[in-house]
Coordinates of C-alpha atoms and ligand atoms in Angstrom, one line a residue:
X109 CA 0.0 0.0 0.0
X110 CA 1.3 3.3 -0.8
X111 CA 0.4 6.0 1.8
X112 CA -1.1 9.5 0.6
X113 CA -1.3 9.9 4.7
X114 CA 2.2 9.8 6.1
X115 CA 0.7 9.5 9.9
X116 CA -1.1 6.5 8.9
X117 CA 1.9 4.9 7.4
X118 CA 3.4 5.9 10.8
X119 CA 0.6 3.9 12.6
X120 CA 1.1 1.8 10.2
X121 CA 5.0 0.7 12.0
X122 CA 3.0 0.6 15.1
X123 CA 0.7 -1.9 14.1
X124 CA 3.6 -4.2 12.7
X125 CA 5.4 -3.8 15.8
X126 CA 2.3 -5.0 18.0
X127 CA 2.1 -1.6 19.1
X128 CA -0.7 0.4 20.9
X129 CA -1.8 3.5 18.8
X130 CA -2.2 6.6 21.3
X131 CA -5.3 9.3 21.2
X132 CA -4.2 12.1 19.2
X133 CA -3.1 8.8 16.5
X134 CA -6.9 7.7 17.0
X135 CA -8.2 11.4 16.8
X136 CA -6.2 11.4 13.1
X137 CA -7.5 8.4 12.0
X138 CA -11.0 9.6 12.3
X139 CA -10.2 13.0 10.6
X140 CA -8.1 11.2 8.1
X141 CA -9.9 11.6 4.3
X142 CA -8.1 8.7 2.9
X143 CA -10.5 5.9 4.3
X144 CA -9.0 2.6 2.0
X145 CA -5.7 3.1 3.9
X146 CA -7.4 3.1 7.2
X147 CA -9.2 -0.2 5.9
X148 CA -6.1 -1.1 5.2
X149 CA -4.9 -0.8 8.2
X150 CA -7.8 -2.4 10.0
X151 CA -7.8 -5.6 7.6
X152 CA -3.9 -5.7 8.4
X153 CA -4.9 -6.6 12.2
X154 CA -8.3 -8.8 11.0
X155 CA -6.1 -11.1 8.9
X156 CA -3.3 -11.7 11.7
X157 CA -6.0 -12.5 14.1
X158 CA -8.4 -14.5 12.6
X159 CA -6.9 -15.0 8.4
X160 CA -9.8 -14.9 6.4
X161 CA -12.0 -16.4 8.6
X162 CA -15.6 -14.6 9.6
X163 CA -17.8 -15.9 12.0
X164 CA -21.9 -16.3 12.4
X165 CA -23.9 -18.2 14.4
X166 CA -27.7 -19.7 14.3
X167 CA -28.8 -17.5 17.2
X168 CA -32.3 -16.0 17.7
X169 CA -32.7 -13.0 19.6
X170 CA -35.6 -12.7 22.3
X171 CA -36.9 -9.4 24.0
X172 CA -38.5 -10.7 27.0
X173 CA -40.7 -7.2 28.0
X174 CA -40.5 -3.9 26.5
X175 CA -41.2 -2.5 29.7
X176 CA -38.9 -0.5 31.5
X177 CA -38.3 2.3 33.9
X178 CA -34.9 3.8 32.3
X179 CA -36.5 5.4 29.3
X180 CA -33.4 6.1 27.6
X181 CA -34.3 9.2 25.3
X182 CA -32.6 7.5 22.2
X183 CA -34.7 4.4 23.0
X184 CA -37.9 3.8 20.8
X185 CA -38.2 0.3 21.7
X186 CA -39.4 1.0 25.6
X187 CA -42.7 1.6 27.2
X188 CA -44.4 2.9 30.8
X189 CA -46.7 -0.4 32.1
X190 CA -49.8 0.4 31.2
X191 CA -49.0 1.7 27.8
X192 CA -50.9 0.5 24.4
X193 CA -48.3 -2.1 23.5
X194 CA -46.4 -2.8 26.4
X195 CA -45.7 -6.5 27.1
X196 CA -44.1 -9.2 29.0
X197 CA -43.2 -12.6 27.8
X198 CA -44.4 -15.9 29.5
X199 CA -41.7 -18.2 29.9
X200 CA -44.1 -21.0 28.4
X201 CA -43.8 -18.3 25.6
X202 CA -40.2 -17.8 25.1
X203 CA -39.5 -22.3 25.0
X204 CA -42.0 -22.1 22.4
X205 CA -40.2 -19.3 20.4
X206 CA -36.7 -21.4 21.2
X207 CA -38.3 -24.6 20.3
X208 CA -39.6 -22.9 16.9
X209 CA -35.7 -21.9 15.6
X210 CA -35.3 -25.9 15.3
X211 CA -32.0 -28.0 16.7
X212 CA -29.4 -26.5 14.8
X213 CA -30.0 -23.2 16.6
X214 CA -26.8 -22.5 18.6
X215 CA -27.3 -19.3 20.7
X216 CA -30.0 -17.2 22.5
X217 CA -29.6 -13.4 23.1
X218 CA -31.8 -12.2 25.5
X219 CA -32.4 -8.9 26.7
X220 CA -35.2 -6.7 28.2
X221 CA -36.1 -3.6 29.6
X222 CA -35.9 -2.6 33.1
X223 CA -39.0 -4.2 34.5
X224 CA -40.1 -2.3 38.2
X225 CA -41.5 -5.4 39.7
X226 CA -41.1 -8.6 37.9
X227 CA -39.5 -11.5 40.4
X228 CA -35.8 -12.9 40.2
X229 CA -37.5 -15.9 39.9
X230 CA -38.3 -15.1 36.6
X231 CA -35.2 -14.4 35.2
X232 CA -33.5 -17.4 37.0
X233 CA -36.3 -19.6 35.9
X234 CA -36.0 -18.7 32.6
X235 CA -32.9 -19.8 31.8
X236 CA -32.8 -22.6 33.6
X237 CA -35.9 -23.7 31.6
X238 CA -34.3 -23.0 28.9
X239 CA -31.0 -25.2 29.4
X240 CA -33.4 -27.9 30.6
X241 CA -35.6 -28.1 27.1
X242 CA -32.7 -27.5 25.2
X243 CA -29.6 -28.5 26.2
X244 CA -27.7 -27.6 22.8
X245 CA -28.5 -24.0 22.9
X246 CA -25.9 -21.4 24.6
X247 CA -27.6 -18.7 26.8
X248 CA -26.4 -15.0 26.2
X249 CA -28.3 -12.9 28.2
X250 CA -28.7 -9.7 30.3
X251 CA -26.5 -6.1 30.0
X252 CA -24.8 -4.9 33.0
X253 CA -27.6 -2.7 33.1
X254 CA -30.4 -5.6 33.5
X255 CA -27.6 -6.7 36.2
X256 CA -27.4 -3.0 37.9
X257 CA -31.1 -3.3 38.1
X258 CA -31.6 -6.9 39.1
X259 CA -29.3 -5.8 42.1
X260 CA -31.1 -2.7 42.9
X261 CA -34.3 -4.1 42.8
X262 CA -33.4 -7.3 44.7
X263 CA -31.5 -5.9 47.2
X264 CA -28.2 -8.4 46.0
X265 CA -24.8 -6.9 45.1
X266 CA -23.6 -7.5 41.4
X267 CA -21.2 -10.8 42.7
X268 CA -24.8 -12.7 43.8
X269 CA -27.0 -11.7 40.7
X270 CA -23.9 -13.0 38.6
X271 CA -23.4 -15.9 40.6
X272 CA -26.9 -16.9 40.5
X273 CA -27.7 -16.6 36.8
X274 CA -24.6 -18.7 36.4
X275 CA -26.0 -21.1 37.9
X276 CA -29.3 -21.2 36.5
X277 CA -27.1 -21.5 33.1
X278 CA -25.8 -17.9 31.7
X279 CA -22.8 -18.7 29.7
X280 CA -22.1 -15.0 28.4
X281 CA -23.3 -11.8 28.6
X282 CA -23.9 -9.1 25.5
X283 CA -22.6 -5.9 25.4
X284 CA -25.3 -3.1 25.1
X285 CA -26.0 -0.7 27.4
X286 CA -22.7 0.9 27.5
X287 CA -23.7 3.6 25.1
X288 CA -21.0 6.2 25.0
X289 CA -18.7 6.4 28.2
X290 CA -19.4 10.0 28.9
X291 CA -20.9 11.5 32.0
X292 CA -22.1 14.4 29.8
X293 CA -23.9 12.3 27.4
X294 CA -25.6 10.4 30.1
X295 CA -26.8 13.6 31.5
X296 CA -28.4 14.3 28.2
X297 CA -29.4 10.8 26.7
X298 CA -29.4 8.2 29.3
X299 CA -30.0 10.0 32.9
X300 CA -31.7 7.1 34.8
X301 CA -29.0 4.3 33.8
X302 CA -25.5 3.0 35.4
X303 CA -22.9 5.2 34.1
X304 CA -19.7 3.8 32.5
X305 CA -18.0 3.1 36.1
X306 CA -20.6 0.8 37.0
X307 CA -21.1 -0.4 33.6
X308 CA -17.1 -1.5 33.1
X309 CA -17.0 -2.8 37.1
X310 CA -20.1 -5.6 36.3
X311 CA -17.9 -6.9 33.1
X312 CA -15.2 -6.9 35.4
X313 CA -16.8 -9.0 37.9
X314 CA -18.8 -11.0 35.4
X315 CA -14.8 -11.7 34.0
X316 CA -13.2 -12.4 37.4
X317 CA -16.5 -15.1 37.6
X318 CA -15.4 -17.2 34.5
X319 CA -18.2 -15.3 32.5
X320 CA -16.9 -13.8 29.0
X321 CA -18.9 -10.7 27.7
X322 CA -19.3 -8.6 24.5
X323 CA -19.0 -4.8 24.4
X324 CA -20.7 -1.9 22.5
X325 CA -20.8 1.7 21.7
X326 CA -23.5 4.2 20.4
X327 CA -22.3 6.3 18.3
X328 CA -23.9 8.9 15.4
X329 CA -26.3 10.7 18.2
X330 CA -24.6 14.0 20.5
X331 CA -21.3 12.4 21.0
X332 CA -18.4 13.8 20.1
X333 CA -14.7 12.6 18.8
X334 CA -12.9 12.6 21.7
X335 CA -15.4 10.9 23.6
X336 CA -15.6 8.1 20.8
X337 CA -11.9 7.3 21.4
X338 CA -12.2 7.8 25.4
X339 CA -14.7 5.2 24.9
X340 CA -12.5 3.0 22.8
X341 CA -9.7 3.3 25.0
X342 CA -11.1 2.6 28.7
X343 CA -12.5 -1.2 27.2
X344 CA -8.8 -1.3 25.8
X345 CA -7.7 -1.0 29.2
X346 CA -10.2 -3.3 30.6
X347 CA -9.4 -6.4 28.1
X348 CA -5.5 -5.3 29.3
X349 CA -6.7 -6.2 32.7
X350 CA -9.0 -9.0 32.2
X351 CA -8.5 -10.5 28.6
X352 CA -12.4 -11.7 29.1
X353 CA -14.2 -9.9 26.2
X354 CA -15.0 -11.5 23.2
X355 CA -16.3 -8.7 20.9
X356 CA -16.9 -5.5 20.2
X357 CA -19.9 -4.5 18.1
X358 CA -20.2 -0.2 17.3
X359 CA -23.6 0.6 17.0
X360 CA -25.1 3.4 14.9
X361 CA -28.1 5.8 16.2
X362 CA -31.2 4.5 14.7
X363 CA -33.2 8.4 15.0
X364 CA -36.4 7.4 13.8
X365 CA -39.9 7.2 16.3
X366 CA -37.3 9.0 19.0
X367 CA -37.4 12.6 19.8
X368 CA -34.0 13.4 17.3
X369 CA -36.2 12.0 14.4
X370 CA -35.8 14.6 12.1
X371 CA -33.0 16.5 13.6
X372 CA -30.5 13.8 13.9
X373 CA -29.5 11.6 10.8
X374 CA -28.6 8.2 11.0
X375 CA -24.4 8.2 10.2
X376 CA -23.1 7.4 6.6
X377 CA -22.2 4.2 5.4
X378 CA -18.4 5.5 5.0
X379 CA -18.7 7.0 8.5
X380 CA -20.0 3.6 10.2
X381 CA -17.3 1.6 8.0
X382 CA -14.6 4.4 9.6
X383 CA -15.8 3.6 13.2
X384 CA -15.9 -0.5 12.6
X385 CA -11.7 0.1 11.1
X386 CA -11.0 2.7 13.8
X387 CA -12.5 0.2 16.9
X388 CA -10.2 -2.8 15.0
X389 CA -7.3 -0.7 15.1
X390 CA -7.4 0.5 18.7
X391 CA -9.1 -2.5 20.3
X392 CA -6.2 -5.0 19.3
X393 CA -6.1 -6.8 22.5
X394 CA -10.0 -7.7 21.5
X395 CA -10.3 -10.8 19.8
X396 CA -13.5 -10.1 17.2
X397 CA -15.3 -7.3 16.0
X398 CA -19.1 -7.3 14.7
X399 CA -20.3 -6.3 11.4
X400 CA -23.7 -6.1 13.3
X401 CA -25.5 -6.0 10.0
X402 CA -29.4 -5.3 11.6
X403 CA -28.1 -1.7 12.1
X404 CA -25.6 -1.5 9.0
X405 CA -27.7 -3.4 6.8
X406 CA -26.3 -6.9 5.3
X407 CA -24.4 -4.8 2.3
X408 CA -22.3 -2.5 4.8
X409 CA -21.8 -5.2 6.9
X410 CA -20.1 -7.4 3.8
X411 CA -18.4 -4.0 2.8
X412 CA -17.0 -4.1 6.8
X413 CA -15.4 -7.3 6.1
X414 CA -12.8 -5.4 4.4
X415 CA -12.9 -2.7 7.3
X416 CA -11.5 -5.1 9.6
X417 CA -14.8 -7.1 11.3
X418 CA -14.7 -10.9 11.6
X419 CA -17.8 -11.5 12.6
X420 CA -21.4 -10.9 11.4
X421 CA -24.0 -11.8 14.0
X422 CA -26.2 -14.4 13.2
X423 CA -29.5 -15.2 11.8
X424 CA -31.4 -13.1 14.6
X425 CA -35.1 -13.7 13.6
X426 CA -36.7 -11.6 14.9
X427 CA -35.1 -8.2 16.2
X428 CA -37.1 -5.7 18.0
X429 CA -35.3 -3.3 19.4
X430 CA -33.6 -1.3 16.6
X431 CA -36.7 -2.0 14.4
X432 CA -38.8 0.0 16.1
X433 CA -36.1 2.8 15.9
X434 CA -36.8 2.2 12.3
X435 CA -34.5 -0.2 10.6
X436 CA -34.8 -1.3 7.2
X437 CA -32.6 -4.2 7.6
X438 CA -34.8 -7.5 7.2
X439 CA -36.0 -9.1 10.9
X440 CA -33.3 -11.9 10.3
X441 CA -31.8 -13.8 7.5
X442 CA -31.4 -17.2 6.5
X443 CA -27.7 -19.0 6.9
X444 CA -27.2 -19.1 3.1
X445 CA -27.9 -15.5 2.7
X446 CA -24.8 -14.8 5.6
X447 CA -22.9 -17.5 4.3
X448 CA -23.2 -16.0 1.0
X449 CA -22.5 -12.5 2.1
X450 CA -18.9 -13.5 3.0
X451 CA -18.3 -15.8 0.5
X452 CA -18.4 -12.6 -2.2
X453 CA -16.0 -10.8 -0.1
X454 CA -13.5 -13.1 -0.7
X455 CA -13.4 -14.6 2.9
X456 CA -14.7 -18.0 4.8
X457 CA -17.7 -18.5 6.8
X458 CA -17.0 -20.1 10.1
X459 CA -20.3 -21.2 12.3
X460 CA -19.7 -20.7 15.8
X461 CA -21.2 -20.4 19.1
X462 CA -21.9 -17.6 21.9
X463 CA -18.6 -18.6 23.2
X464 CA -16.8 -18.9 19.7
X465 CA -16.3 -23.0 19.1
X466 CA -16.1 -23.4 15.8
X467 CA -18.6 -26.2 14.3
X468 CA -18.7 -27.4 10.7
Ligands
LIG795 O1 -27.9 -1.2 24.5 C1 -31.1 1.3 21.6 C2 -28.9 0.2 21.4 C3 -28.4 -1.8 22.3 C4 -31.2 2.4 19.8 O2 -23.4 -8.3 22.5 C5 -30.0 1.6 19.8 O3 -23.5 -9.6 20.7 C6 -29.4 2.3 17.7 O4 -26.3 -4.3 22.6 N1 -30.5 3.1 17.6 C7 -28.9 -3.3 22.3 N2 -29.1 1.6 18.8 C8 -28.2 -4.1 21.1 C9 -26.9 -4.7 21.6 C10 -26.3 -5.8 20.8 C11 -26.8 -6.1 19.6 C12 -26.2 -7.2 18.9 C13 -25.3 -8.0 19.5 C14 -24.8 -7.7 20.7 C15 -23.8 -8.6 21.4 C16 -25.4 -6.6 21.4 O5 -29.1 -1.2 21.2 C17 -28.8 -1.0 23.5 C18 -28.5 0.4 22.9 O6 -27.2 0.8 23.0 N3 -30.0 1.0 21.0 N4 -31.9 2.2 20.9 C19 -31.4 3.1 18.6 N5 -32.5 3.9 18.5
LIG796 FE1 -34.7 0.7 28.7 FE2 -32.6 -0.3 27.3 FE3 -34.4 1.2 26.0 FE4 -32.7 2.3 27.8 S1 -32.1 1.4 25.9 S2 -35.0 2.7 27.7 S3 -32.5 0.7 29.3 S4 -34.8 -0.8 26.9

């Protein structure tokens, strides 16, 4: 590759030389105008970590209530009990839902809203319902902030939620609720959720307990460039500590049926592709990065393949959460339509599990 950008050819060395890149390096890489070196740059790290191998899995994604007391202000998906709409799943509800994806499903996300006054029983007997009916499914459930609030509510610290669902079967938790880490967005976006202190001290718990976890951002909304590679940098020093995260997944501001529809617009494609590079290049000690192609769509997602991710998600069926932000992304997609997708990018689908097993 021939560098236009001489500071990228200089972060370039670094990279060879299994060298961290340093803020005002990340700062340039966002401001840079020459994004195919940046890819470059990215792919450089995807292909010495995992060659040309990208990952799916057969997982199904269920949203167990859509009731919840945070009311993020970039949510769309939440609603007050009571509301037109609002609704909680029966467990009996959810096995049947499971037991519909068939046996060669491999992985079930599950996340909810912050429900005031449902039992822990529920949550607990959930999933060990779950692991009892099907035994070949892996459970990836609950964001430190479902923990945060199962501990509040409860009256438990962190360590006994965690222990608990472990042993009613959580293998692994998802990333989401970390938004940006940035008091001053919080104030504005997310008041009545854990900040960034509490969100990284549950993954570090959940870490020191055998229990590996994803991690996300928000980006595209209030947030600005510096706080995109604070962000970036404080789960960087995390893995350093714990090694314990799996993946990293950005995730672009859906504006639509929230108050900044209309005044906020969704980021470009080149902007989401810059962010997916930019997280590869500074989250090196992370061992995958998701194309997560409900909010990128299935053709920015294959482009991101070349943008440094290594993994797509999975099959999903069906998604609620950003869909009622107003994706147009389909509600899930077959396993010949992924498999596909990376095939005409040149790289080789590899079917894994929540915990990253390969299977054939
Ligand atoms: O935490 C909410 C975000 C997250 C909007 O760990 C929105 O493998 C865009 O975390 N526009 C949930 N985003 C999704 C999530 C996730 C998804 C896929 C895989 C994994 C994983 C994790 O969605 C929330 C929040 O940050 N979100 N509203 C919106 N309007
Ligand atoms: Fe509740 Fe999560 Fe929506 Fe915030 S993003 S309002 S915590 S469901």
């Amino acid at each position: 590759m021939q560098f236009q950008d001489r500071k990228l050819l200089r972060i370039f060395e670094k990279i060879k030389n299994n060298e961290n890149i340093n803020k005002q390096e990340a700062l340039h890489i966002l401001h840079s105008p020459f994004p195919l070196e940046i890819a470059f740059l990215a792919r450089f790290i995807k292909l010495k970590k995992s060659q040309k191998k990208v990952y799916y899995v057969i997982n199904k994604h269920i949203n167990y209530t859509n009731i919840c007391i945070s009311r993020c202000r970039f949510c769309a998906y939440s609603k007050n009990a009571g509301d037109e709409g609002s609704y909680v799943l029966r467990i009996e509800e959810i096995l049947e839902d499971i037991a519909s994806a068939g046996k060669n499903l491999k992985e079930v996300h599950i996340v909810g809203g912050l429900h005031p006054n449902l039992p822990f029983s529920y949550y607990t007997s959930m999933l060990e319902n779950i692991k009892k009916k099907f035994s070949y499914v892996q459970i990836k459930a609950f964001t430190a902030v479902e923990i945060a609030h199962f501990a509040n509510l409860y009256n438990m610290t962190f360590e006994q939620v965690l222990k608990d669902l472990k042993a009613a079967g959580l293998d692994s938790m998802p990333g989401g609720g970390a938004e940006i880490f940035s008091e001053r967005v919080k104030k504005i976006l997310f008041p009545n959720k854990i900040g960034y202190k509490q969100w990284l001290e549950i993954h570090r718990i959940a870490h020191g307990m055998n229990i590996t976890t994803n991690a996300t951002m928000l980006f595209g909304h209030i947030e600005t460039e510096q706080e995109i590679v604070e962000h970036l940098f404080k789960l960087r020093d995390l893995q350093a500590e714990t090694g314990s995260f799996l993946c990293f997944i950005p995730l672009p501001f859906h504006p639509w049926n929230t108050i900044f529809e209309g005044k906020i617009k969704k980021a470009t494609a080149l902007r989401e592709l810059k962010i997916i590079a930019l997280s590869r290049i500074i989250l090196n000690n992370f061992p995958h990065i998701k194309a997560y192609w409900i909010m990128l769509s299935p053709q920015v997602s294959q482009i991101a393949l070349n943008f440094g991710a290594d993994d797509m998600d999975g099959t999903i069926h069906k998604e609620r959460i950003t869909h009622a932000a107003g994706a147009t992304s389909p509600w899930g997609l077959e396993e010949d339509t992924i498999r596909n997708l990376i095939k005409k990018s040149d790289f080789v689908p590899v079917k894994r599990d929540a915990l990253y097993n390969e299977y054939r």
